[in-house]
mmCIF file of C-alpha atoms in Angstrom:
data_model
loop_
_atom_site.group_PDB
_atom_site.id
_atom_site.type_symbol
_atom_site.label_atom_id
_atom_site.label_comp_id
_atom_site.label_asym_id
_atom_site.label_seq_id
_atom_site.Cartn_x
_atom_site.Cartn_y
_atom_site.Cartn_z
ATOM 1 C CA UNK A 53 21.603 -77.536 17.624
ATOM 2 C CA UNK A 54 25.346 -77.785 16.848
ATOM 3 C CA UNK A 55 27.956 -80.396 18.204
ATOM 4 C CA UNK A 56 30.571 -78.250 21.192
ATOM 5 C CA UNK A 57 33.387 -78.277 19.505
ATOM 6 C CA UNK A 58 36.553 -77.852 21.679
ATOM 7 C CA UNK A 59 38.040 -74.382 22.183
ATOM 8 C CA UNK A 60 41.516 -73.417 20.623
ATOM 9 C CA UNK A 61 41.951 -71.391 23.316
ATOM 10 C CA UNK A 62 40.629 -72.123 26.481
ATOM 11 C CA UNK A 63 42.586 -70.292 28.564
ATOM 12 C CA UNK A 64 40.640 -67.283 27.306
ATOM 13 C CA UNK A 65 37.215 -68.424 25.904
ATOM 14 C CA UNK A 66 34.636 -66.616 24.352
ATOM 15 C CA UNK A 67 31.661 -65.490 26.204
ATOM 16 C CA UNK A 68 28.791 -64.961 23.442
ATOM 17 C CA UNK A 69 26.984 -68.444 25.327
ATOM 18 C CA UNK A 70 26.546 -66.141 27.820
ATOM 19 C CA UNK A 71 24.789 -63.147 26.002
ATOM 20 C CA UNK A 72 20.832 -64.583 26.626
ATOM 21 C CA UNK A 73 20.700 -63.786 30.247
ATOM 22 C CA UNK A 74 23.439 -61.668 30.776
ATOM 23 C CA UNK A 75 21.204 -59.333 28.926
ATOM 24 C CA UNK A 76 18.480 -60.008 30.450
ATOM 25 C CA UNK A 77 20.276 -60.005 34.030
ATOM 26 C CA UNK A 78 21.729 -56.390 33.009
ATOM 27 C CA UNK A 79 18.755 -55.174 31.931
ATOM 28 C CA UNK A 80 17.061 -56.238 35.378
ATOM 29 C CA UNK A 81 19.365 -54.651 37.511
ATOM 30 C CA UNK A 82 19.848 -51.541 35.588
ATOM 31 C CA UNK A 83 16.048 -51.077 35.296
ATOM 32 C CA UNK A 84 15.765 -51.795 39.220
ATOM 33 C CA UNK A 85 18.070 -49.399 40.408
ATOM 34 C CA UNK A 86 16.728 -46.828 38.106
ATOM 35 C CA UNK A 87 12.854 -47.290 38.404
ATOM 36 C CA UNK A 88 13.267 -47.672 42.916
ATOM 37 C CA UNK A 89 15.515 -44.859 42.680
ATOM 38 C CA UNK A 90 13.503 -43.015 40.626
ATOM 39 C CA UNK A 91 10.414 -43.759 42.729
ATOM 40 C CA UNK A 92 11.843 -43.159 46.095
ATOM 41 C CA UNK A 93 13.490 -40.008 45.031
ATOM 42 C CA UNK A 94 10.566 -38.671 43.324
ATOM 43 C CA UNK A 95 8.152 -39.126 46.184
ATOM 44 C CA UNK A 96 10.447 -38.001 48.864
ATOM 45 C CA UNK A 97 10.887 -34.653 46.818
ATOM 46 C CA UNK A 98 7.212 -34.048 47.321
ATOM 47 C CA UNK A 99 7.632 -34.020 50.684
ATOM 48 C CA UNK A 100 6.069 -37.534 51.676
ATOM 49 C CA UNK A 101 6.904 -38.892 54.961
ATOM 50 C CA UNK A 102 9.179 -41.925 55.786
ATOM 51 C CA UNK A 103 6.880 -44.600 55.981
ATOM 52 C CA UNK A 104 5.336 -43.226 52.625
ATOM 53 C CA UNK A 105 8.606 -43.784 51.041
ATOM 54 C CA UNK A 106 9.470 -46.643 52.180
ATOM 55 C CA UNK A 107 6.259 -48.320 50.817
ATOM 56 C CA UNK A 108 6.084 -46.954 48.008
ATOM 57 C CA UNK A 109 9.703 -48.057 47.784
ATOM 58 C CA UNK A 110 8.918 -51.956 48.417
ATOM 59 C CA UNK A 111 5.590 -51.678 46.411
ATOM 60 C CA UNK A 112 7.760 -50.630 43.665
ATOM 61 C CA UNK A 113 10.469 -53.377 43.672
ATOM 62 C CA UNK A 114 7.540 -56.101 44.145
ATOM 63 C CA UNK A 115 5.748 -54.741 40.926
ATOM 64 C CA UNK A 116 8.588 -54.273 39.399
ATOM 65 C CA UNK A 117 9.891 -58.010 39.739
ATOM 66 C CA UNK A 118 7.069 -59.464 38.499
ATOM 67 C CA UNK A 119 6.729 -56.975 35.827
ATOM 68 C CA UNK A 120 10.183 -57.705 34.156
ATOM 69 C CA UNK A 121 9.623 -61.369 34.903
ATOM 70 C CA UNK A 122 6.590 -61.805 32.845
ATOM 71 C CA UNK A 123 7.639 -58.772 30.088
ATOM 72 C CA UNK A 124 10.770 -61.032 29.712
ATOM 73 C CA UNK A 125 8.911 -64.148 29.403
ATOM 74 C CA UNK A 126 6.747 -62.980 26.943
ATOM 75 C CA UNK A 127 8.940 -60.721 24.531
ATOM 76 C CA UNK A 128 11.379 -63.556 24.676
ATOM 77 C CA UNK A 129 8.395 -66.416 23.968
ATOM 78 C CA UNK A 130 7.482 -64.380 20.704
ATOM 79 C CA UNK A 131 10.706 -64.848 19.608
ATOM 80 C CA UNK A 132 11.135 -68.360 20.573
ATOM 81 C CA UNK A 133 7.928 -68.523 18.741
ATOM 82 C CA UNK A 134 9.312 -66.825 15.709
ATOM 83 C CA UNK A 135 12.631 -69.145 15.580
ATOM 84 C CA UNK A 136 10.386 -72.432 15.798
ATOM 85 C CA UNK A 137 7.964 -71.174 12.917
ATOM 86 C CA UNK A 138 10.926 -70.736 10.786
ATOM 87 C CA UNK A 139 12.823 -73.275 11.372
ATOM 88 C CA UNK A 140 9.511 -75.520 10.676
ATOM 89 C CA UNK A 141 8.803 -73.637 7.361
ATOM 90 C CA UNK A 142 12.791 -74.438 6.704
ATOM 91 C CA UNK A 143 12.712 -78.007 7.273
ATOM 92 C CA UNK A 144 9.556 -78.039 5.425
ATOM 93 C CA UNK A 145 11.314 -76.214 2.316
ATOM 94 C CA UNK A 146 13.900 -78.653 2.553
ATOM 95 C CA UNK A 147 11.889 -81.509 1.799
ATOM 96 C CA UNK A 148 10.154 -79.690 -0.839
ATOM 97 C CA UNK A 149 12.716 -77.853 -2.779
ATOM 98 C CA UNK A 150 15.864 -79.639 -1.686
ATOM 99 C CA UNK A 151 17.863 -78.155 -4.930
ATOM 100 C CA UNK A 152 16.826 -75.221 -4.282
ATOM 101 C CA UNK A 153 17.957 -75.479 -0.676
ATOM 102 C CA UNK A 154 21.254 -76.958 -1.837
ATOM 103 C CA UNK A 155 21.876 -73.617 -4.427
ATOM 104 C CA UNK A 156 20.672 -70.981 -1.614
ATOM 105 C CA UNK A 157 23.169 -72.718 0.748
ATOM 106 C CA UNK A 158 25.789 -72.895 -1.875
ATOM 107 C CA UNK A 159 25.008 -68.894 -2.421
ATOM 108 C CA UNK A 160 25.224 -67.346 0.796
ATOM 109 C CA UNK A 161 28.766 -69.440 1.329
ATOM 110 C CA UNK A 162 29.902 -67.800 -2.369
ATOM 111 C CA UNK A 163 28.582 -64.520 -0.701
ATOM 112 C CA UNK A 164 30.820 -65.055 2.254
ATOM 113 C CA UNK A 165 33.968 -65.501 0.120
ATOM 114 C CA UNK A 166 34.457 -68.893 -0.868
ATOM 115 C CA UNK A 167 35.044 -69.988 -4.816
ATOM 116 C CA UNK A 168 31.959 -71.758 -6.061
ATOM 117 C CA UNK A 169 33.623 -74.743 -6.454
ATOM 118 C CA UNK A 170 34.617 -74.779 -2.818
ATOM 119 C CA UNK A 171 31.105 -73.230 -1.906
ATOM 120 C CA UNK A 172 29.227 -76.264 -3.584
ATOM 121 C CA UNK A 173 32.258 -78.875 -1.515
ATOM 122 C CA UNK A 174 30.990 -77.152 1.603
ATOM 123 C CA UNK A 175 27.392 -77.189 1.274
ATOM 124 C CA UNK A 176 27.454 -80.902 0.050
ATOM 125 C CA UNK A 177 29.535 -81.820 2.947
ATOM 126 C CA UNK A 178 27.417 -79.729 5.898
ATOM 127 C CA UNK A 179 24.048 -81.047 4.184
ATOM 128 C CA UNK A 180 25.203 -84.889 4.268
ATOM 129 C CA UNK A 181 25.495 -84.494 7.860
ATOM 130 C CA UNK A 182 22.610 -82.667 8.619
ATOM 131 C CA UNK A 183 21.158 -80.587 6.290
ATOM 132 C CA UNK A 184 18.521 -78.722 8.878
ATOM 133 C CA UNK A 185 21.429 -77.616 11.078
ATOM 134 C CA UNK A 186 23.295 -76.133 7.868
ATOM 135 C CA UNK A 187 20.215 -73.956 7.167
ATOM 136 C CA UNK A 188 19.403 -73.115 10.491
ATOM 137 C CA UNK A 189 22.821 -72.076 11.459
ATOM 138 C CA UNK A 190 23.881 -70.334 7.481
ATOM 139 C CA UNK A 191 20.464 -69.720 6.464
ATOM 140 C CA UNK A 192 18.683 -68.325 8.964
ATOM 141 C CA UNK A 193 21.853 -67.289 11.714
ATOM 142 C CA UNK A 194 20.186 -69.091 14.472
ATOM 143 C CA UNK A 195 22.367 -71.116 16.991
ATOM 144 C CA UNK A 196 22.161 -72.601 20.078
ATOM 145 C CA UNK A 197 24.259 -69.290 21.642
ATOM 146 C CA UNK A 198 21.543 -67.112 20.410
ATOM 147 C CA UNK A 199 17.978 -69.132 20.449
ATOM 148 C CA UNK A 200 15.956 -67.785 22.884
ATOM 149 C CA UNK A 201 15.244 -68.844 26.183
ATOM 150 C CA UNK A 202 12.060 -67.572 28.014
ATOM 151 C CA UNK A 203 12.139 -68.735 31.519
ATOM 152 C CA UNK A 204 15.966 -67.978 31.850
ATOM 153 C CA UNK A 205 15.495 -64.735 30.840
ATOM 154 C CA UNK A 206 12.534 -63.789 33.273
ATOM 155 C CA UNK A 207 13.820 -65.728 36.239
ATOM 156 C CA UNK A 208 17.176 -63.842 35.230
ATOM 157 C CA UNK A 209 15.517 -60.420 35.067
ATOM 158 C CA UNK A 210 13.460 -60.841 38.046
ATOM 159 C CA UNK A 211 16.389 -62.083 40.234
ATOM 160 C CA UNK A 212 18.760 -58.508 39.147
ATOM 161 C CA UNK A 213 15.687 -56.451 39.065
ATOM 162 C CA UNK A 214 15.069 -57.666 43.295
ATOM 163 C CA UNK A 215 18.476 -57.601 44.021
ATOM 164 C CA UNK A 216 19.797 -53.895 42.549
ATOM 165 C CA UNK A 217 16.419 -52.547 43.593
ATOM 166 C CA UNK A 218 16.850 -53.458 46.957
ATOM 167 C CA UNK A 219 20.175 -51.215 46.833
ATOM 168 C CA UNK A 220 18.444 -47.792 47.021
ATOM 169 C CA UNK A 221 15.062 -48.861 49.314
ATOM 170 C CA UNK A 222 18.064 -50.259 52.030
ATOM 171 C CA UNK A 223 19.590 -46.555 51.505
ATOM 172 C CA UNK A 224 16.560 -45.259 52.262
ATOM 173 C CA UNK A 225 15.615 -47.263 54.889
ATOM 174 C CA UNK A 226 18.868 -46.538 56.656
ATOM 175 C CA UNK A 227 19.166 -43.318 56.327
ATOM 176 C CA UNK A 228 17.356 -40.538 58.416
ATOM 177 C CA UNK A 229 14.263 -38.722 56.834
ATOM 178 C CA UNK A 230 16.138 -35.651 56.287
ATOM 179 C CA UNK A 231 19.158 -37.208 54.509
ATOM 180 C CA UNK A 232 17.129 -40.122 52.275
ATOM 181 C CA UNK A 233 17.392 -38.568 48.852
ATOM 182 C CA UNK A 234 21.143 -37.837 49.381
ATOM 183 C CA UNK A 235 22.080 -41.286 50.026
ATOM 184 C CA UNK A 236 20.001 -42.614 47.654
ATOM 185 C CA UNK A 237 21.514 -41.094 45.124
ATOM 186 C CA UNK A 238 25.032 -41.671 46.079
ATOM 187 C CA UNK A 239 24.140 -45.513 46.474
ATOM 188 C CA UNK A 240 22.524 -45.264 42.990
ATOM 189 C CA UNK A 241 25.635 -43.833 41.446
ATOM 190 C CA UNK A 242 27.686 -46.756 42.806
ATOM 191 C CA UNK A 243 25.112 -49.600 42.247
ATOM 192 C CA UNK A 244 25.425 -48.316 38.437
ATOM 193 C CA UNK A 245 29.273 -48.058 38.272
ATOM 194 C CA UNK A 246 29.319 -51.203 39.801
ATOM 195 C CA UNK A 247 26.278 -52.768 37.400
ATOM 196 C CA UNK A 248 28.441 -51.249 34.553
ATOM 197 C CA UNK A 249 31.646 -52.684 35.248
ATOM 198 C CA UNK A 250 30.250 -56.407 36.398
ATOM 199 C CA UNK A 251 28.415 -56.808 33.048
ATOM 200 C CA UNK A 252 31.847 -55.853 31.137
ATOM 201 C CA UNK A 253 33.123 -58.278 33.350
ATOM 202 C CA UNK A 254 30.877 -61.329 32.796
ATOM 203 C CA UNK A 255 30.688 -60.347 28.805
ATOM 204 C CA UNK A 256 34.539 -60.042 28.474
ATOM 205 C CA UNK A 257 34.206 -56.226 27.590
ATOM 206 C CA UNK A 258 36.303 -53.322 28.519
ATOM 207 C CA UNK A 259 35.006 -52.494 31.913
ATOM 208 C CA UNK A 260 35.601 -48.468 31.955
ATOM 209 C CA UNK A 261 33.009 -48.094 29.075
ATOM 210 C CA UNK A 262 30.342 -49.678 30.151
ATOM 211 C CA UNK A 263 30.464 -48.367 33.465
ATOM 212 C CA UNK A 264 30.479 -44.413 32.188
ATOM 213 C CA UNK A 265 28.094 -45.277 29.672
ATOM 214 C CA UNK A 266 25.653 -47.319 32.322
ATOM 215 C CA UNK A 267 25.935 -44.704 34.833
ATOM 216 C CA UNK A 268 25.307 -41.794 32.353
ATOM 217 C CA UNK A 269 22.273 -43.308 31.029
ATOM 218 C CA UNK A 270 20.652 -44.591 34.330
ATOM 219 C CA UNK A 271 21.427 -41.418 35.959
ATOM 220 C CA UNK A 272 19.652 -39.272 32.882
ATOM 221 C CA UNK A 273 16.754 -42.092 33.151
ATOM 222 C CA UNK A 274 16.428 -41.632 36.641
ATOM 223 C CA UNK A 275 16.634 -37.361 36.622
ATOM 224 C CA UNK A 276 13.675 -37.766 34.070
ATOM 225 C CA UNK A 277 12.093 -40.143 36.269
ATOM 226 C CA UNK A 278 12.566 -38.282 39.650
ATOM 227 C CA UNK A 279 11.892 -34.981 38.015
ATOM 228 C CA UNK A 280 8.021 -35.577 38.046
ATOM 229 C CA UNK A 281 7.860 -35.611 41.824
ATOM 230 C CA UNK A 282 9.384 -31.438 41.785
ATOM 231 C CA UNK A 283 7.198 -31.022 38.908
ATOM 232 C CA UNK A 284 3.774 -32.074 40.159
ATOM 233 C CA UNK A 285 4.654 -32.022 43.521
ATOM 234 C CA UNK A 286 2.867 -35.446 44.733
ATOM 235 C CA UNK A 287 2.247 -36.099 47.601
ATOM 236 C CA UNK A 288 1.027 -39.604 49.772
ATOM 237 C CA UNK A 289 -1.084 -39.564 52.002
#
């Protein structure tokens, strides 16, 4: 919705284009590592045998896939939704009410520190070239950084949520019977580290952070999780 305007720096560029699916990416892998992890864990604790596991494993990571896939799609094509209805009902405003447009523009620039003199210069300028992209942007805080974007979202979900998930069922499907919950919680502990520190990575964030904080959350999501298989004591037949 905006021109790209060149980068001042481009040695060191921002990464905020990127915030769409690397969310949705994060959130995949974080949620497949915890949820197979989880599963696995919980169902070997009730003493279910190997090939028990292991199914419920893969059952798991193909559910889950499609499951973040289509949650993404549609919790991102509401808001997709919600930006186009707006923008609509802004345009439509616009052609209505243009003064009054012009002043709320003029206003939320005087709001943002300009003199009013200087506010009015601005708005004048920004609505001769294109008035809709003023609001949109100023008005409303949508760009094209931030609009949404269902099927990248899903596809990215899905594709992390596979991938990390297939982390911990590989652990367990290495591993002997006897030693499956031990390495699938070490392999979860460094799949989370790991998920931490690559998202930092790809976002431009410290890296240390968001690896403690990733790992302390998935591994208290995952106890929780786990914890029902001790509780009730589950077993597959």
């Amino acid at each position: 919705m905006s021109p790209d305007f060149p980068s001042a720096h481009p040695e060191d560029p921002h990464f905020i284009s990127r915030s769409g699916w690397l969310r949705a990416a994060v959130l995949g892998a974080n949620d497949g590592i915890v949820s197979i992890s989880s599963l696995i864990v919980g169902v070997a604790a009730a003493n279910a045998d190997r090939t028990s596991i292991l199914i419920a494993g893969l059952a798991g990571l193909v559910a889950g896939a499609m499951s973040m896939a289509s949650g993404e799609y549609v919790s991102v094509s509401s808001q997709a939704d919600i930006e186009k209805a707006d923008i609509q009902r802004e345009a439509e405003a616009l052609k209505e009410n243009h003064k009054e447009e012009f002043d709320e523009l003029v206003a939320i620039y005087e709001l943002r520190g300009l003199k009013s003199e200087t506010a009015e210069l601005v708005a004048h300028e920004l609505t001769e070239d294109d008035a809709l992209r003023a609001h949109i942007r100023d008005e409303l805080g949508l760009s094209e950084h931030h609009s949404a974007n269902p099927l990248q979202a899903a596809f990215a979900s899905a594709f992390t949520f596979s991938m990390a998930g297939a982390l911990p069922l590989l652990a367990a499907f290495l591993a002997p019977t006897s030693a499956i919950i031990t390495a699938v919680l070490i392999t979860t502990f460094i799949a989370l580290i790991t998920l931490g520190a690559l998202g930092a990575k790809f976002g431009g964030a410290p890296i240390i952070p968001a690896a403690v904080r990733v790992l302390i959350w998935g591994s208290i999501a995952m106890a929780i999780t786990a914890g029902a298989g001790w509780l009730f004591g589950v077993t597959i037949a």
